[in-house]
Amino acid sequence: MTSREPSPAQPRLDRFHDALIRPFATVTVIIVTAVELPGAQLIAPVLALSLFAVVSALSISALFPWPRLRPWHRAGLLAGYAVGAAVLLPLAHATSVSAAFAFLASAAAGAKLASRRAAVAVAVLGALTATATTWVVTQVTSAPGQWPWWLTLTVGLPVYIGISRRDQVNAVLSARRAALQAQRAAASEAREAALVERGRIAREIHDVLGHSLSGIALQLDMADALNSSGRGEEAVQAIRTARALAVNSIGDTRRAVHALREDTLPLTETLRLMANGDAVAFQVVGEPGAVTVEAAHTVVRAAQEALTNAAKYAPGAARAMTLTCTEDQVSLTVANAPATAEAPAEVASGSGMGLIGMRERVALLGGTLRAGPDPDGGWTVHLAVPR
């Protein structure tokens, strides 16, 4: 199992513990023991002083992260720390706080080893070593003040304090990583929503202006060609047609911008307002329910285009609009009766580009669109898009 040192980004209480309490306790034990050792009655003084130097160095190093050490290297150092402190305990029994090294070693094992099994193993090794060493020393010497051998088994208990602290730090780090991932996911969703909205606006602009500008350009090219060939009246008529297309495109642009601003307006209410404004019969079949923004805009845009075409190419004809909602799709039918008046010359022959734009928009959503004449001479546009 891999091990990882806690991040510096810890709660304030953890930083206070790591920055003040642990270093203060460790340094206090080292200083007090160093002051007492020269005048204390030591068992095997050379060995005791050597162990004190090694254990002091290991206890100081345990205060710092070990990010570059592999797990088994860490376990080895902590095992050496625990064994050295355990052997020092009976040899320097005459000092007041040297026994604290064994307890600090067990706590360090719990805090620095990711594997609980390894941490407990180090603590048990330290406790058994302290017990065995103390029993041996009491058997071969008569120095008073030794710890009871059974009491030295408690030096391994602080490992659970270290494990608890490590679990707490890991829980905080996991929560912060989860919060960071949630923030990144929210930012990614926001960027995706912005891209979708940009695509929708681009399609609106393309549908409204692209076809109109293409028609205007064609009419102006035709006017230039007709004028060059001496057909002035036809050239003027082509220019008038181009102007009519420009005027219509301005109206279509306004309606598209209005539709883009209606995200919160229900589909049924939007179509009803549109029908009331143009004196169009409107009917709803089924329960509209929730409809995606893309589907709603597609239906509204198609309704605008169909009603505008009916008004241009069939002046005076009655128009009707029906919204049908089923469980899996929304469909719209716009029908007009035969014209009661002749269409103006500049719009009598359309390019069909508006119908192409509607088909493209519906196809992007996986829907269908049909448009064609009725047996009675009218015209019907029918589209269906998924909900």
Coordinates of C-alpha atoms in Angstrom, one line a residue:
M1 CA 0.0 0.0 0.0
T2 CA 1.3 3.4 -0.9
S3 CA 1.7 6.1 1.6
R4 CA 1.3 9.8 1.3
E5 CA 2.1 12.6 3.7
P6 CA -0.7 14.9 4.7
S7 CA -1.0 18.1 2.7
P8 CA -0.1 21.4 4.4
A9 CA -3.7 22.5 3.8
Q10 CA -5.1 21.1 7.1
P11 CA -7.5 22.6 9.6
R12 CA -6.2 25.2 11.9
L13 CA -6.3 22.8 14.9
D14 CA -4.2 20.2 13.0
R15 CA -1.7 22.9 12.0
F16 CA -1.5 24.0 15.7
H17 CA -0.9 20.5 16.8
D18 CA 1.8 19.8 14.1
A19 CA 3.5 23.2 14.5
L20 CA 3.5 23.6 18.3
I21 CA 2.4 20.7 20.4
R22 CA 4.4 17.8 18.8
P23 CA 7.6 19.7 18.4
F24 CA 7.3 21.2 21.9
A25 CA 6.8 17.8 23.5
T26 CA 9.6 16.2 21.5
V27 CA 12.1 18.9 22.2
T28 CA 11.2 19.0 25.9
V29 CA 11.8 15.3 26.3
I30 CA 15.2 15.6 24.5
I31 CA 16.4 18.6 26.5
V32 CA 15.3 17.3 29.9
T33 CA 16.8 13.9 29.2
A34 CA 20.1 15.4 28.0
V35 CA 20.3 17.5 31.1
E36 CA 19.7 14.6 33.4
L37 CA 21.8 11.9 31.7
P38 CA 25.2 13.1 32.9
G39 CA 24.3 12.8 36.6
A40 CA 22.0 9.9 36.3
Q41 CA 22.8 6.3 37.3
L42 CA 22.8 4.7 33.9
I43 CA 23.0 1.0 33.0
A44 CA 25.5 0.4 30.2
P45 CA 26.3 4.2 29.9
V46 CA 28.0 4.0 26.5
L47 CA 25.1 2.1 25.0
A48 CA 22.5 4.4 26.7
L49 CA 24.2 7.6 25.4
S50 CA 24.5 6.1 21.9
L51 CA 20.8 5.1 21.9
F52 CA 19.8 8.5 23.2
A53 CA 21.6 10.2 20.3
V54 CA 20.0 7.9 17.7
V55 CA 16.6 8.1 19.2
S56 CA 16.7 11.9 19.5
A57 CA 17.7 12.2 15.9
L58 CA 14.8 9.9 14.8
S59 CA 12.3 11.7 17.0
I60 CA 13.3 15.1 15.4
S61 CA 13.1 13.6 11.9
A62 CA 9.6 12.2 12.6
L63 CA 8.4 15.8 13.0
F64 CA 8.9 16.4 9.3
P65 CA 7.2 14.8 6.2
W66 CA 8.9 11.9 4.5
P67 CA 7.5 12.3 1.0
R68 CA 10.4 10.7 -0.8
L69 CA 10.7 7.6 1.3
R70 CA 9.0 4.4 0.2
P71 CA 6.6 2.7 2.7
W72 CA 9.0 0.0 3.7
H73 CA 11.7 2.6 4.3
R74 CA 9.4 4.4 6.6
A75 CA 8.4 1.3 8.4
G76 CA 12.1 0.4 8.9
L77 CA 13.0 3.8 10.3
L78 CA 10.0 3.8 12.7
A79 CA 10.8 0.2 13.7
G80 CA 14.3 1.3 14.6
Y81 CA 13.0 4.3 16.4
A82 CA 10.6 2.1 18.5
V83 CA 13.2 -0.5 19.3
G84 CA 15.9 2.0 20.2
A85 CA 13.5 3.9 22.5
A86 CA 12.3 0.6 24.0
V87 CA 15.9 -0.5 24.9
L88 CA 16.7 3.0 26.2
L89 CA 13.7 2.9 28.6
P90 CA 15.3 0.5 31.2
L91 CA 18.9 1.7 30.6
A92 CA 18.0 5.3 31.4
H93 CA 15.3 4.6 34.0
A94 CA 16.9 7.0 36.4
T95 CA 15.9 10.0 34.2
S96 CA 12.4 11.4 34.6
V97 CA 11.1 11.6 31.0
S98 CA 13.3 9.3 28.8
A99 CA 10.6 6.7 28.8
A100 CA 8.5 9.1 26.8
F101 CA 10.6 8.3 23.7
A102 CA 8.9 4.9 23.5
F103 CA 5.4 6.4 23.6
L104 CA 6.4 9.0 21.0
A105 CA 7.7 6.3 18.7
S106 CA 4.4 4.4 18.8
A107 CA 2.4 7.6 18.1
A108 CA 4.7 8.4 15.2
A109 CA 4.2 5.0 13.7
G110 CA 0.4 5.4 13.7
A111 CA 0.6 8.9 12.2
K112 CA 3.2 8.2 9.5
L113 CA 2.4 4.7 8.2
A114 CA -0.6 4.4 5.8
S115 CA -0.9 0.7 6.6
R116 CA -2.6 0.2 10.0
R117 CA -1.2 -3.3 10.1
A118 CA 2.3 -2.0 9.7
A119 CA 1.7 0.7 12.3
V120 CA 0.4 -1.7 14.9
A121 CA 3.2 -4.1 14.1
V122 CA 5.8 -1.4 14.9
A123 CA 4.0 -0.5 18.1
V124 CA 3.8 -4.2 19.2
L125 CA 7.5 -4.6 18.4
G126 CA 8.3 -1.6 20.6
A127 CA 6.2 -2.8 23.4
L128 CA 7.6 -6.4 23.3
T129 CA 11.1 -5.0 23.1
A130 CA 10.6 -2.7 26.1
T131 CA 9.0 -5.6 28.1
A132 CA 11.8 -8.0 27.2
T133 CA 14.6 -5.5 27.9
T134 CA 13.1 -4.4 31.2
W135 CA 12.7 -8.0 32.3
V136 CA 16.3 -8.8 31.4
V137 CA 17.7 -5.7 33.1
T138 CA 15.8 -6.4 36.3
Q139 CA 17.2 -9.9 36.3
V140 CA 20.8 -9.0 35.9
T141 CA 21.0 -5.8 37.9
S142 CA 19.7 -4.6 41.2
A143 CA 19.2 -1.0 40.2
P144 CA 16.1 0.4 42.0
G145 CA 13.3 2.4 40.2
Q146 CA 12.9 0.1 37.2
W147 CA 9.5 0.0 35.5
P148 CA 7.5 -3.2 36.1
W149 CA 7.9 -5.4 33.0
W150 CA 4.1 -5.7 32.5
L151 CA 3.7 -1.9 32.6
T152 CA 6.0 -1.5 29.6
L153 CA 3.4 -3.2 27.4
T154 CA 1.5 0.1 27.4
V155 CA 4.2 1.9 25.3
G156 CA 2.4 0.6 22.2
L157 CA -1.0 2.2 23.0
P158 CA -0.3 5.7 21.5
V159 CA -0.2 4.1 18.0
Y160 CA -4.0 4.4 18.1
I161 CA -3.7 8.1 18.7
G162 CA -1.5 8.4 15.7
I163 CA -3.8 6.3 13.5
S164 CA -6.8 8.5 14.6
R165 CA -5.0 11.7 13.7
R166 CA -4.0 10.3 10.3
D167 CA -7.6 9.2 9.6
Q168 CA -8.8 12.7 10.6
V169 CA -6.3 14.4 8.2
N170 CA -7.1 12.0 5.4
A171 CA -10.8 12.6 5.9
V172 CA -10.3 16.4 5.6
L173 CA -8.1 16.0 2.5
S174 CA -10.7 13.7 0.9
A175 CA -13.5 16.2 1.6
R176 CA -11.4 19.0 0.1
R177 CA -10.5 17.0 -3.0
A178 CA -14.2 16.1 -3.4
A179 CA -15.1 19.8 -3.1
L180 CA -12.4 20.7 -5.6
Q181 CA -13.7 18.1 -8.1
A182 CA -17.2 19.3 -7.6
Q183 CA -16.1 22.9 -8.4
R184 CA -14.3 21.7 -11.5
A185 CA -17.3 19.7 -12.6
A186 CA -19.5 22.8 -12.1
A187 CA -17.1 24.9 -14.1
S188 CA -17.0 22.3 -16.8
E189 CA -20.8 22.2 -17.0
A190 CA -20.9 26.0 -17.1
R191 CA -18.4 26.0 -20.0
E192 CA -20.4 23.4 -21.8
A193 CA -23.7 25.3 -21.2
A194 CA -22.0 28.4 -22.6
L195 CA -20.8 26.5 -25.7
V196 CA -24.3 25.1 -26.2
E197 CA -25.8 28.6 -25.9
R198 CA -23.2 30.0 -28.4
G199 CA -24.1 27.2 -30.8
R200 CA -27.8 28.0 -30.4
I201 CA -27.2 31.7 -31.0
A202 CA -25.0 30.9 -34.0
R203 CA -27.8 28.8 -35.5
E204 CA -30.3 31.6 -34.9
I205 CA -28.1 34.1 -36.6
H206 CA -27.4 31.7 -39.4
D207 CA -31.1 30.8 -39.9
V208 CA -32.3 34.4 -39.8
L209 CA -29.5 36.3 -41.6
G210 CA -27.7 33.6 -43.7
H211 CA -30.5 32.8 -46.0
S212 CA -31.8 36.4 -46.2
L213 CA -28.4 37.8 -47.0
S214 CA -27.8 35.1 -49.6
G215 CA -31.1 36.0 -51.3
I216 CA -30.2 39.7 -51.2
A217 CA -26.8 39.0 -52.8
L218 CA -28.4 36.9 -55.5
Q219 CA -31.0 39.6 -56.3
L220 CA -28.3 42.4 -56.4
D221 CA -26.2 40.3 -58.7
M222 CA -29.2 39.7 -60.9
A223 CA -30.0 43.5 -60.9
D224 CA -26.4 44.2 -61.9
A225 CA -26.5 41.7 -64.8
L226 CA -29.9 43.0 -66.0
N227 CA -28.8 46.6 -65.9
S228 CA -25.7 45.7 -67.9
S229 CA -27.8 44.1 -70.6
G230 CA -30.1 47.2 -70.8
R231 CA -33.1 45.6 -69.0
G232 CA -33.5 48.5 -66.6
E233 CA -37.1 47.8 -65.4
E234 CA -36.2 44.2 -64.5
A235 CA -33.1 45.4 -62.7
V236 CA -35.2 47.8 -60.6
Q237 CA -37.6 45.0 -59.8
A238 CA -34.7 42.9 -58.6
I239 CA -33.5 45.7 -56.4
R240 CA -37.0 46.1 -54.9
T241 CA -37.0 42.3 -54.2
A242 CA -33.6 42.6 -52.4
R243 CA -35.0 45.5 -50.3
A244 CA -38.1 43.4 -49.4
L245 CA -35.8 40.6 -48.3
A246 CA -33.8 43.0 -46.2
V247 CA -36.9 44.4 -44.5
N248 CA -38.1 40.9 -43.8
S249 CA -34.8 39.8 -42.4
I250 CA -34.9 42.8 -39.9
G251 CA -38.2 41.6 -38.6
D252 CA -37.0 38.0 -38.5
T253 CA -33.9 39.1 -36.5
R254 CA -36.1 40.9 -34.0
R255 CA -38.3 37.9 -33.5
A256 CA -35.2 35.6 -33.1
V257 CA -33.7 37.9 -30.5
H258 CA -37.1 38.0 -28.7
A259 CA -37.2 34.2 -28.8
L260 CA -33.7 33.9 -27.4
R261 CA -34.7 36.0 -24.4
E262 CA -37.7 33.8 -23.6
D263 CA -36.0 30.9 -21.8
T264 CA -38.3 31.0 -18.9
L265 CA -41.5 31.6 -20.9
P266 CA -43.6 28.3 -21.3
L267 CA -43.8 27.0 -24.8
T268 CA -47.6 27.0 -24.8
E269 CA -47.8 30.6 -23.6
T270 CA -45.3 31.7 -26.1
L271 CA -47.2 30.2 -29.0
R272 CA -50.5 31.5 -27.7
L273 CA -49.1 35.1 -27.5
M274 CA -47.8 34.7 -31.1
A275 CA -51.1 33.4 -32.3
N276 CA -53.1 36.2 -30.6
G277 CA -50.8 38.8 -32.1
D278 CA -51.3 37.5 -35.7
A279 CA -55.0 36.5 -35.3
V280 CA -54.2 32.8 -35.7
A281 CA -56.4 30.0 -34.4
F282 CA -54.4 28.1 -31.8
Q283 CA -55.1 24.7 -30.2
V284 CA -53.2 22.5 -27.7
V285 CA -53.6 18.8 -27.6
G286 CA -52.2 16.9 -24.7
E287 CA -50.2 18.0 -21.7
P288 CA -47.2 20.2 -22.6
G289 CA -45.2 19.4 -19.4
A290 CA -41.5 20.0 -19.4
V291 CA -39.8 20.7 -22.7
T292 CA -36.1 21.3 -23.2
V293 CA -35.0 24.8 -24.1
E294 CA -33.6 23.7 -27.5
A295 CA -36.8 21.9 -28.4
A296 CA -38.9 24.9 -27.3
H297 CA -36.8 27.4 -29.3
T298 CA -37.0 25.1 -32.4
V299 CA -40.8 24.9 -32.2
V300 CA -41.1 28.7 -31.6
R301 CA -38.7 29.5 -34.5
A302 CA -40.5 27.1 -36.8
A303 CA -43.9 28.6 -35.9
Q304 CA -42.6 32.1 -36.6
E305 CA -41.2 31.0 -40.0
A306 CA -44.4 29.2 -41.0
L307 CA -46.7 32.0 -40.0
T308 CA -44.5 34.5 -41.7
N309 CA -44.4 32.5 -44.9
A310 CA -48.2 32.0 -44.8
A311 CA -48.7 35.8 -44.4
K312 CA -46.3 36.5 -47.3
Y313 CA -47.4 33.8 -49.8
A314 CA -51.1 33.5 -49.0
P315 CA -52.3 36.9 -48.1
G316 CA -55.7 37.0 -46.4
A317 CA -55.8 33.2 -45.9
A318 CA -57.0 31.8 -42.5
R319 CA -54.2 30.3 -40.5
A320 CA -54.3 27.7 -37.7
M321 CA -51.7 26.4 -35.4
T322 CA -51.9 23.1 -33.3
L323 CA -49.5 22.0 -30.6
T324 CA -49.6 18.3 -29.9
C325 CA -47.8 16.9 -26.9
T326 CA -47.2 13.2 -26.2
E327 CA -45.0 11.4 -23.7
D328 CA -41.9 11.4 -25.9
Q329 CA -42.3 14.3 -28.4
V330 CA -43.8 17.6 -29.2
S331 CA -45.3 18.3 -32.6
L332 CA -46.5 21.5 -34.2
T333 CA -48.8 21.9 -37.2
V334 CA -49.2 25.2 -39.0
A335 CA -51.8 25.3 -41.8
N336 CA -53.2 28.0 -44.0
A337 CA -56.2 28.1 -46.3
P338 CA -55.8 29.2 -50.0
A339 CA -54.9 32.8 -50.5
T340 CA -57.7 35.3 -50.9
A341 CA -55.5 37.9 -52.5
E342 CA -52.6 37.9 -54.9
A343 CA -49.2 37.9 -53.3
P344 CA -46.9 40.9 -54.1
A345 CA -44.6 40.3 -57.0
E346 CA -41.5 40.7 -54.9
V347 CA -42.5 37.7 -52.7
A348 CA -44.6 35.6 -55.1
S349 CA -41.7 33.3 -55.8
G350 CA -39.7 32.3 -52.7
S351 CA -36.3 30.7 -52.5
G352 CA -37.3 28.1 -50.0
M353 CA -34.3 28.9 -47.9
G354 CA -36.5 29.4 -44.7
L355 CA -37.9 25.9 -45.1
I356 CA -34.3 24.5 -45.5
G357 CA -33.3 26.3 -42.3
M358 CA -36.2 24.9 -40.4
R359 CA -35.4 21.4 -41.5
E360 CA -31.7 21.8 -40.5
R361 CA -32.7 23.0 -37.0
V362 CA -35.2 20.2 -36.5
A363 CA -32.7 17.6 -37.8
L364 CA -30.2 18.7 -35.2
L365 CA -32.6 17.6 -32.5
G366 CA -33.4 14.3 -34.1
G367 CA -36.8 15.5 -35.3
T368 CA -38.7 15.6 -38.6
L369 CA -40.3 18.3 -40.6
R370 CA -42.8 18.0 -43.5
A371 CA -44.2 20.8 -45.6
G372 CA -46.4 20.7 -48.7
P373 CA -49.7 21.8 -50.3
D374 CA -53.1 20.6 -49.2
P375 CA -55.8 19.2 -51.5
D376 CA -57.9 22.3 -51.1
G377 CA -55.0 24.6 -52.2
G378 CA -53.7 25.5 -48.8
W379 CA -50.3 24.7 -47.3
T380 CA -49.3 22.7 -44.2
V381 CA -46.1 22.6 -42.2
H382 CA -45.7 19.8 -39.6
L383 CA -42.8 19.2 -37.4
A384 CA -42.0 16.8 -34.5
V385 CA -39.1 17.0 -32.0
P386 CA -38.2 14.9 -29.0
R387 CA -39.1 16.4 -25.6

